[in-house]
CSV table of C-alpha atoms and ligand atoms in Angstrom, one decimal:
chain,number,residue,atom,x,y,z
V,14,UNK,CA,-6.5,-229.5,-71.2
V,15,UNK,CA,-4.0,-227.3,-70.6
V,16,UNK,CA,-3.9,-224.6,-67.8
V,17,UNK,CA,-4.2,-221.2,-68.3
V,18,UNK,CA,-0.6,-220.6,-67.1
V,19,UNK,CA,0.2,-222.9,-69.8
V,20,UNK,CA,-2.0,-221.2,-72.1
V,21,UNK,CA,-0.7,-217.7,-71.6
V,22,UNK,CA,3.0,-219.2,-72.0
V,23,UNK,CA,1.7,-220.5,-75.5
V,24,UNK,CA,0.3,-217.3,-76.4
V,25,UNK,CA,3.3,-215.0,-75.7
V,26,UNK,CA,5.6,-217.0,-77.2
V,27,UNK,CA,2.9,-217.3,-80.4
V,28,UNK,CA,2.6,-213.8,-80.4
V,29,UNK,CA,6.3,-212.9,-80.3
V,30,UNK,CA,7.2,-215.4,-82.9
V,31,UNK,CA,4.5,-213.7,-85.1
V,32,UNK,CA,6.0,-209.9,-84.5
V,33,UNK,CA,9.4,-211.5,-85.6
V,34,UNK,CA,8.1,-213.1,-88.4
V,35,UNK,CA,5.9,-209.8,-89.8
V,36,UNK,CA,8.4,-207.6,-88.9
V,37,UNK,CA,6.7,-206.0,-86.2
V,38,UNK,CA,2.9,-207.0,-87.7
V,39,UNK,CA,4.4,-204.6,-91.1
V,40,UNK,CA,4.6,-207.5,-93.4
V,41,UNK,CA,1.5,-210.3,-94.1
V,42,UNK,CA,2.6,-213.4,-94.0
V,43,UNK,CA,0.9,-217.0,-96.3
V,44,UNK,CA,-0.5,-220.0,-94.0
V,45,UNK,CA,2.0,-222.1,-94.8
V,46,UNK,CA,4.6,-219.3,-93.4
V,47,UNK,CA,2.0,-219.3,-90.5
V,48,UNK,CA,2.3,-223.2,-90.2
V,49,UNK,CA,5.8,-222.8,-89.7
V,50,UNK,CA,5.8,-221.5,-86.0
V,51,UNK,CA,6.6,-224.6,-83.2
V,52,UNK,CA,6.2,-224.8,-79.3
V,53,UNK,CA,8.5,-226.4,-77.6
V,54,UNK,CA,9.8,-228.6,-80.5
V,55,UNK,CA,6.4,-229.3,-81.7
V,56,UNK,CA,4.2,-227.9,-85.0
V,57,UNK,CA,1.7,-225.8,-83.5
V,58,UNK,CA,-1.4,-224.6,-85.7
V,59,UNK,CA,-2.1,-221.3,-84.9
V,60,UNK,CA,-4.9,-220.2,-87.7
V,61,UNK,CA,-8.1,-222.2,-88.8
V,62,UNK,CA,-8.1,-223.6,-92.0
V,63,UNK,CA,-11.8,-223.3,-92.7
V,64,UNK,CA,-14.0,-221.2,-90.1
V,65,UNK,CA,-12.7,-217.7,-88.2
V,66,UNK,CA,-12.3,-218.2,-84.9
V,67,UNK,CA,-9.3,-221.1,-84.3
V,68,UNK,CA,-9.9,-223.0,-80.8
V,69,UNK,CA,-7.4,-225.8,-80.3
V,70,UNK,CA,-9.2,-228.7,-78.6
V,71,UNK,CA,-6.0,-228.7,-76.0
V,72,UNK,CA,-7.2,-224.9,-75.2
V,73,UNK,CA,-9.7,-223.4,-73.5
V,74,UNK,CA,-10.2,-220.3,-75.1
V,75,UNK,CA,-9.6,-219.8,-78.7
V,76,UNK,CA,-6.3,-218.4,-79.8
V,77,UNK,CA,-7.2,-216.9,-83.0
V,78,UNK,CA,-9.5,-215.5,-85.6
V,79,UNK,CA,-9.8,-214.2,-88.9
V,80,UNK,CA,-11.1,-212.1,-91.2
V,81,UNK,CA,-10.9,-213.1,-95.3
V,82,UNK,CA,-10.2,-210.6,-97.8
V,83,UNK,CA,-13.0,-209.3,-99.8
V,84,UNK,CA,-12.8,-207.1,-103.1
V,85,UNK,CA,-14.1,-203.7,-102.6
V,86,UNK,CA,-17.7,-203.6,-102.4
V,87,UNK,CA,-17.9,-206.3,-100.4
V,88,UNK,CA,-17.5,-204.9,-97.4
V,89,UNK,CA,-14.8,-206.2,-94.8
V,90,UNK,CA,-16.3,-206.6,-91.4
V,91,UNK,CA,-14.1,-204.6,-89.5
V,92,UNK,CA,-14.6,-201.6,-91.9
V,93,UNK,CA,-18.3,-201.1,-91.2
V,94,UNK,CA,-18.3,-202.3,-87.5
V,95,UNK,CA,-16.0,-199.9,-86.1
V,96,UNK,CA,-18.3,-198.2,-83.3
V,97,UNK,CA,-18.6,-194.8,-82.0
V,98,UNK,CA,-16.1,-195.7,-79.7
V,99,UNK,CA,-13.6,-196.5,-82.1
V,100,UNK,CA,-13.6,-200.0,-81.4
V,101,UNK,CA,-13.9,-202.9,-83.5
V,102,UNK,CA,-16.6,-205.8,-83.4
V,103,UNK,CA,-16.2,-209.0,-84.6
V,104,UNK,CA,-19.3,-211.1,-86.0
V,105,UNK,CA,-20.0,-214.4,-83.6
V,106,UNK,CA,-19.7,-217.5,-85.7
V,107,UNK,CA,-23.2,-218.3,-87.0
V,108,UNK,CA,-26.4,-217.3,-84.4
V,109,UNK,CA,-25.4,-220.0,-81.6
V,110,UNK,CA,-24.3,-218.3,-78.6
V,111,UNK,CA,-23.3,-221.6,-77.3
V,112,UNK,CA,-21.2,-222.6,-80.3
V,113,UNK,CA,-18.2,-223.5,-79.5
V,114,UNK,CA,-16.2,-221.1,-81.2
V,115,UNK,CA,-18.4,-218.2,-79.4
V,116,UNK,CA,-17.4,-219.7,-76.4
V,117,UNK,CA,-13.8,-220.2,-76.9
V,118,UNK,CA,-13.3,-216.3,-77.8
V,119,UNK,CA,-15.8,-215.7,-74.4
V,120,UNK,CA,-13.4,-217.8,-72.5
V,121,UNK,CA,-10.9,-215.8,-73.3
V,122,UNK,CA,-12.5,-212.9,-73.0
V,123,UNK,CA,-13.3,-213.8,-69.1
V,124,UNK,CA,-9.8,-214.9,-68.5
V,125,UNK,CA,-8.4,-212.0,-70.1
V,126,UNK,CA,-6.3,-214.0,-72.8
V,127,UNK,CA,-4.2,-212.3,-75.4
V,128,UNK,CA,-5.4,-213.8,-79.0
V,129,UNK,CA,-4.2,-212.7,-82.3
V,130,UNK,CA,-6.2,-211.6,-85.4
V,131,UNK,CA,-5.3,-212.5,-88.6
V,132,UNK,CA,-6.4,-210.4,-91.5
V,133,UNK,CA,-6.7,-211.3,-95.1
V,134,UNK,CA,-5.1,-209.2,-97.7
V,135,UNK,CA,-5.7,-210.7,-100.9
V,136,UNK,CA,-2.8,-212.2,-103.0
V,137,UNK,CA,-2.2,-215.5,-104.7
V,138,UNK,CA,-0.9,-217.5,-102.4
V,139,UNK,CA,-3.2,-215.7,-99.5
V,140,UNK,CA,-1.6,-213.6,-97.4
V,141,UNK,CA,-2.9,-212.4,-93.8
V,142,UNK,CA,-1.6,-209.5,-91.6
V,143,UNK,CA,-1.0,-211.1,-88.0
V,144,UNK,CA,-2.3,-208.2,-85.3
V,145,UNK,CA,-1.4,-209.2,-82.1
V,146,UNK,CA,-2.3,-209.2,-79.3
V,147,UNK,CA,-5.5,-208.0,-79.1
V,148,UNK,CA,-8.1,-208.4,-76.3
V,149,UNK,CA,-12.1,-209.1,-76.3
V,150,UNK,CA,-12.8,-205.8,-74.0
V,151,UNK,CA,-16.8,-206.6,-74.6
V,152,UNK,CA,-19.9,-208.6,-75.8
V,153,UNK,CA,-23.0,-207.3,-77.5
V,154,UNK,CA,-25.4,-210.2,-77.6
V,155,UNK,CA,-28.4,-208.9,-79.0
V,156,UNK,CA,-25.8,-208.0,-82.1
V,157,UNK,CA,-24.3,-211.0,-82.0
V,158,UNK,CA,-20.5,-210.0,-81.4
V,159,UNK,CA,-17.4,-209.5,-79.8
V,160,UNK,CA,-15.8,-205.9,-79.2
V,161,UNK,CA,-11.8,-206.2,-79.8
V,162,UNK,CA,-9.4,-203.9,-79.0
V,163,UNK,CA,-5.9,-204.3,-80.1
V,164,UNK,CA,-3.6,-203.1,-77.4
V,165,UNK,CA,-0.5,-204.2,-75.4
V,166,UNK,CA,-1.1,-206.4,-72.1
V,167,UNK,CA,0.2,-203.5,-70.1
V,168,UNK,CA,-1.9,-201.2,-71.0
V,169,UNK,CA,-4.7,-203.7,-70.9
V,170,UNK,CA,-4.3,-204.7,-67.4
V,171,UNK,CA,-4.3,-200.9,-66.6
V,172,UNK,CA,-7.7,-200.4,-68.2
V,173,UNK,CA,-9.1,-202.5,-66.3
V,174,UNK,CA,-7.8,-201.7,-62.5
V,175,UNK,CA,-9.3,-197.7,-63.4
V,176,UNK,CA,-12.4,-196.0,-63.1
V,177,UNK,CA,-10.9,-192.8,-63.4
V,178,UNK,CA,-12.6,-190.7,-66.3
V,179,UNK,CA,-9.3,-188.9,-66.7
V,180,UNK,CA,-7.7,-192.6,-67.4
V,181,UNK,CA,-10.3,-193.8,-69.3
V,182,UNK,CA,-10.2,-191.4,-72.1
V,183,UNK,CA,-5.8,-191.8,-72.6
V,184,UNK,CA,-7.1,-195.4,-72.7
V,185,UNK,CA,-9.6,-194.3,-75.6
V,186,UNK,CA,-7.0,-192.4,-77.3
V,187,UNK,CA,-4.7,-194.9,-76.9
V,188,UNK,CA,-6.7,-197.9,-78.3
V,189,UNK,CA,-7.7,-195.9,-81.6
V,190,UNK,CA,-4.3,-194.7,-82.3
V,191,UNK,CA,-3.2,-198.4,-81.6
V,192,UNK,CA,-5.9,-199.9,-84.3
V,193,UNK,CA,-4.8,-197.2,-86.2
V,194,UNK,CA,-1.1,-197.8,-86.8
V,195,UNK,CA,-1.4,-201.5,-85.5
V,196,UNK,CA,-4.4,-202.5,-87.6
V,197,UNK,CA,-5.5,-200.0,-90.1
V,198,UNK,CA,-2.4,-199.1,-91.6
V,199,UNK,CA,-0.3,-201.9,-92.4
V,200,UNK,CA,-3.3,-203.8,-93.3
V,201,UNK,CA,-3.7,-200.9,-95.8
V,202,UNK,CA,-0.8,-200.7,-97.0
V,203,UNK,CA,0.0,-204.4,-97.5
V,204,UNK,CA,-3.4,-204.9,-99.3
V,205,UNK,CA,-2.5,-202.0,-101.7
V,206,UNK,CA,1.6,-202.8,-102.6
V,207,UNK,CA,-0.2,-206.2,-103.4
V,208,UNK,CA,-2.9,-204.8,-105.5
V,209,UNK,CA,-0.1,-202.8,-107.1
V,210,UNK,CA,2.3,-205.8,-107.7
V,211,UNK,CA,5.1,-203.8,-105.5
V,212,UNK,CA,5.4,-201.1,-108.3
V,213,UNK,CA,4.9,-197.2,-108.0
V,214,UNK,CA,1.9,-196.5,-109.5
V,215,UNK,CA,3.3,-192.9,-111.4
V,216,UNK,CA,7.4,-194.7,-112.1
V,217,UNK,CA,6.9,-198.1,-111.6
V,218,UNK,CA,9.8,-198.5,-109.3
V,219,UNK,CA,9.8,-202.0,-107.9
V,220,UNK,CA,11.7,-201.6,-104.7
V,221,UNK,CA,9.0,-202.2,-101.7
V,222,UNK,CA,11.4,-200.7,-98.9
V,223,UNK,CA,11.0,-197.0,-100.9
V,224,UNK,CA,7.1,-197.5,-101.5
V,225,UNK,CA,4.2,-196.3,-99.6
V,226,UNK,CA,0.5,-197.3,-99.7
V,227,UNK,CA,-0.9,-193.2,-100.3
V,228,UNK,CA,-4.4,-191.6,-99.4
V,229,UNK,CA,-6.4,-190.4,-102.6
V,230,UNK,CA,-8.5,-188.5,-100.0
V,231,UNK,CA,-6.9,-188.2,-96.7
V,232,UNK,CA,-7.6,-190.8,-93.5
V,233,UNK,CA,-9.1,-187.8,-91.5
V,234,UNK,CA,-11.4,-187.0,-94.5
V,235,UNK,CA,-15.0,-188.3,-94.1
V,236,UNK,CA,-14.7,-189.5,-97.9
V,237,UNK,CA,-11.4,-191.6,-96.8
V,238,UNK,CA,-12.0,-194.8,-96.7
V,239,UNK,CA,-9.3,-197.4,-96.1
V,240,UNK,CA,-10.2,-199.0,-98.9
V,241,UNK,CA,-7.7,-199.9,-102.0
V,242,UNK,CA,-9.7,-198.3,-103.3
V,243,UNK,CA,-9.0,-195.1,-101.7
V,244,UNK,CA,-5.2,-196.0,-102.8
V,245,UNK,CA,-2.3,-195.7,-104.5
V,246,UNK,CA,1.2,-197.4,-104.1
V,247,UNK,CA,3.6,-194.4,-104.6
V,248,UNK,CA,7.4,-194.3,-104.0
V,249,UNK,CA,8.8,-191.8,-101.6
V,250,UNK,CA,9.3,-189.6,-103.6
V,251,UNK,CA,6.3,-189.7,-105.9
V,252,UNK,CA,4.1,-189.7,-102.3
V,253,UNK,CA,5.5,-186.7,-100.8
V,254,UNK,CA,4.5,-184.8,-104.5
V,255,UNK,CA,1.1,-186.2,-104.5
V,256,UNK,CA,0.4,-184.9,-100.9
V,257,UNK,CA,1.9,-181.8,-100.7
V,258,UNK,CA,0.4,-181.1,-104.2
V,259,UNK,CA,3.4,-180.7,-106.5
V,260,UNK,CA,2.2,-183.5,-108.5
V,261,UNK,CA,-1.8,-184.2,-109.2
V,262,UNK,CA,-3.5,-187.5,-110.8
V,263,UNK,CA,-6.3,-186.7,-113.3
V,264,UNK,CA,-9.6,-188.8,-112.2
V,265,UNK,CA,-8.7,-190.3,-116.3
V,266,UNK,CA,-4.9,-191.6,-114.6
V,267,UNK,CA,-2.9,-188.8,-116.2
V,268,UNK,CA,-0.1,-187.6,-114.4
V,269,UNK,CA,0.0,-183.7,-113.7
V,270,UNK,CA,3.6,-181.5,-112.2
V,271,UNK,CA,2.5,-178.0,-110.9
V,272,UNK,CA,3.6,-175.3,-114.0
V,273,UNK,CA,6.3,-173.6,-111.7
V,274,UNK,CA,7.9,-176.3,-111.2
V,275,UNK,CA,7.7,-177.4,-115.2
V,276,UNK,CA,9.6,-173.5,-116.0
V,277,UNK,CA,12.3,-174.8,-112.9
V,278,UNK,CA,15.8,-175.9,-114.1
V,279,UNK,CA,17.1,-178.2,-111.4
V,280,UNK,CA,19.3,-181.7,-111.1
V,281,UNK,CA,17.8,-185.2,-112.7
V,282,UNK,CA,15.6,-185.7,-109.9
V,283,UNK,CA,13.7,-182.3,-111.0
V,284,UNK,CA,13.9,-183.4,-115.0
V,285,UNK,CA,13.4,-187.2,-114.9
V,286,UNK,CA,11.5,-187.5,-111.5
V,287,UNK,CA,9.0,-185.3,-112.1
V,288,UNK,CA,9.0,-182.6,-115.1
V,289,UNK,CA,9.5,-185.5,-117.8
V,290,UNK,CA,6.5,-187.6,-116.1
V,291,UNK,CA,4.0,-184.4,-117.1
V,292,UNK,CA,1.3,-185.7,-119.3
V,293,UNK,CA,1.9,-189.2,-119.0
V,294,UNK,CA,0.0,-192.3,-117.8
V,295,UNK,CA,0.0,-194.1,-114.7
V,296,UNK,CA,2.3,-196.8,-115.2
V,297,UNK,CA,1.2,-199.2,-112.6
V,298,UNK,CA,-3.2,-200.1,-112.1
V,299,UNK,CA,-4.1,-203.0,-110.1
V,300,UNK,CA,-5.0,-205.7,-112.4
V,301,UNK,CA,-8.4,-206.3,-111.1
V,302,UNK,CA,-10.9,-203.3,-111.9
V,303,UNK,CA,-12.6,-203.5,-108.7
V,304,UNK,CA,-9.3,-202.5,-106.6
V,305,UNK,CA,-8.4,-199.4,-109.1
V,306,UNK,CA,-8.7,-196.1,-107.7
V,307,UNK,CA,-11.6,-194.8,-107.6
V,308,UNK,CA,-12.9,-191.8,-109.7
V,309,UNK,CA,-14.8,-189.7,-107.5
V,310,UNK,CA,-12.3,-190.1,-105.1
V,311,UNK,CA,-9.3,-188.8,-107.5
V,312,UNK,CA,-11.6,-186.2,-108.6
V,313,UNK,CA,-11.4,-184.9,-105.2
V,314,UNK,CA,-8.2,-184.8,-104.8
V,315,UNK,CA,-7.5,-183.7,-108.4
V,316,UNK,CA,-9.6,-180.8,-107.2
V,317,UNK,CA,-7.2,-179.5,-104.5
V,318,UNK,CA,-4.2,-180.0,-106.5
V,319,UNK,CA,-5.8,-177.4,-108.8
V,320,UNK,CA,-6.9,-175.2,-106.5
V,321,UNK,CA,-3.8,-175.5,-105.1
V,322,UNK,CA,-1.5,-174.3,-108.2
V,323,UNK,CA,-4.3,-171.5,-108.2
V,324,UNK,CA,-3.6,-170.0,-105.0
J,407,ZN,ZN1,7.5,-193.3,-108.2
């Protein structure tokens, strides 16, 4: 067994090699990308092959778990166990609170370990967004899980030291927008560019630096689920129109440019970027039903784009 000096060492460096790797957790990486990473000259496995939680026997405390990738429908764990207080739980493995797995991501809960999350994104071969670190703040028993909380070790460490109320709530904002833009977005965004094959779903431009993973119905809205569902991979160009109502997708995929803009005489961006796309098709679904936009969800939005061009 290793200490936990040792362990944290092994952790960092893990962690670091993974922000490297993902460009900064942006990118989801396969498991044989993951296999790559080595400590100190060595092969070191850093994700389980079979089960979620990954507890190398030379560790005390797990180092990693994961979450596969479900189709829509099938709800992700994270999605519906996001509590009131913004945090996320993750399910114990099986009901034994004594299995080892529960108590490798306890231990490392007590010691106050860094871990990493890996999070399934679909694709063929599999690909998983690494977040890291992120911390088990919490335990609910009777539920059965752990309450994780992706944030940096400084501001972890400052959590922890406060009981001021005034504290305790930048630490609240600051652990939802970090599962926001750590977590919920580039998981979003990688799961739909994959679901779209890197294409813009209106042009079909294949360049994945000028695409974006859009909102049908806006993060804030009740209806906005991050779902692929909720999703559309859009270049710049085609997003910024979409959201700011210039350009509207009928719930039947048609693609709609507001009528001021159709009597506009402009450059080629104007004529082939947007007035020529009038009346036309998406150009770009995700192959498998279940991950195409959902209707109810462009009928909203279709909605305000009309009620837009009417005001
Ligand atoms: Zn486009």
């Amino acid at each position: 067994m290793w200490s936990l000096d040792e362990e944290l060492a092994l952790r960092h460096s893990a962690i670091e090699w993974l922000k490297i790797r993902s460009d900064d957790g942006a990118e989801p990486l396969t498991r044989d990308e993951i296999l790559d990473f080595e400590y100190r000259g060595q092969k070191f496995r850093l994700q389980a092959t079979q089960t979620g939680i990954w507890k190398p026997r030379i560790l005390r405390a797990a180092l990693s778990f994961q979450t596969v990738f479900r189709t829509p429908g099938q709800a992700r764990p994270y999605e519906d166990e996001v509590g009131r207080d913004g945090l996320i739980r993750y399910m114990w493995r099986g009901d034994d609170p004594l299995h080892p797995d529960n108590v490798g991501l306890r231990f490392a809960h007590e010691h106050q370990l860094p871990l990493i999350w890996f999070i399934g994104v679909g694709g063929a071969p599999k690909k998983y967004q690494p977040v890291c670190p992120v911390f088990i703040v919490d335990e609910e028993p009777e539920l059965k899980r752990f309450v994780v909380a992706p944030m940096d070790e400084e501001a972890f460490f400052l959590r922890d030291r406060t009981q001021d109320t005034v504290m305790q709530g930048t630490i609240k904002r600051y652990i939802s927008r970090e599962t926001k833009v750590r977590l919920h977005q580039p998981v979003f965004r990688s799961t739909v560019l994959r679901a779209y094959e890197d294409r813009c779903a209106v042009c079909n431009l294949g360049h994945r630096q000028l695409l974006d993973a859009a909102h049908i119905v806006p993060d804030s809205d009740d209806r906005g689920v991050a779902s692929v569902v909720n999703g559309l991979a859009l270049c710049k160009i085609h997003h910024a129109a979409f959201d700011s109502f210039i350009m509207g997708i009928s719930p039947d995929h048609v693609v709609h440019i507001r009528p001021d803009l159709l009597e506009e005489i402009d450059g080629p961006m104007l004529q082939h970027g947007l007035k020529e796309l009038h009346g036309s098709n998406l150009m770009k679904l995700p192959r498998a039903r279940g991950e195409r936009p959902r209707r109810d969800l462009l009928e909203v939005s279709f909605n305000k784009f009309l009620n837009a061009e009417a005001s």
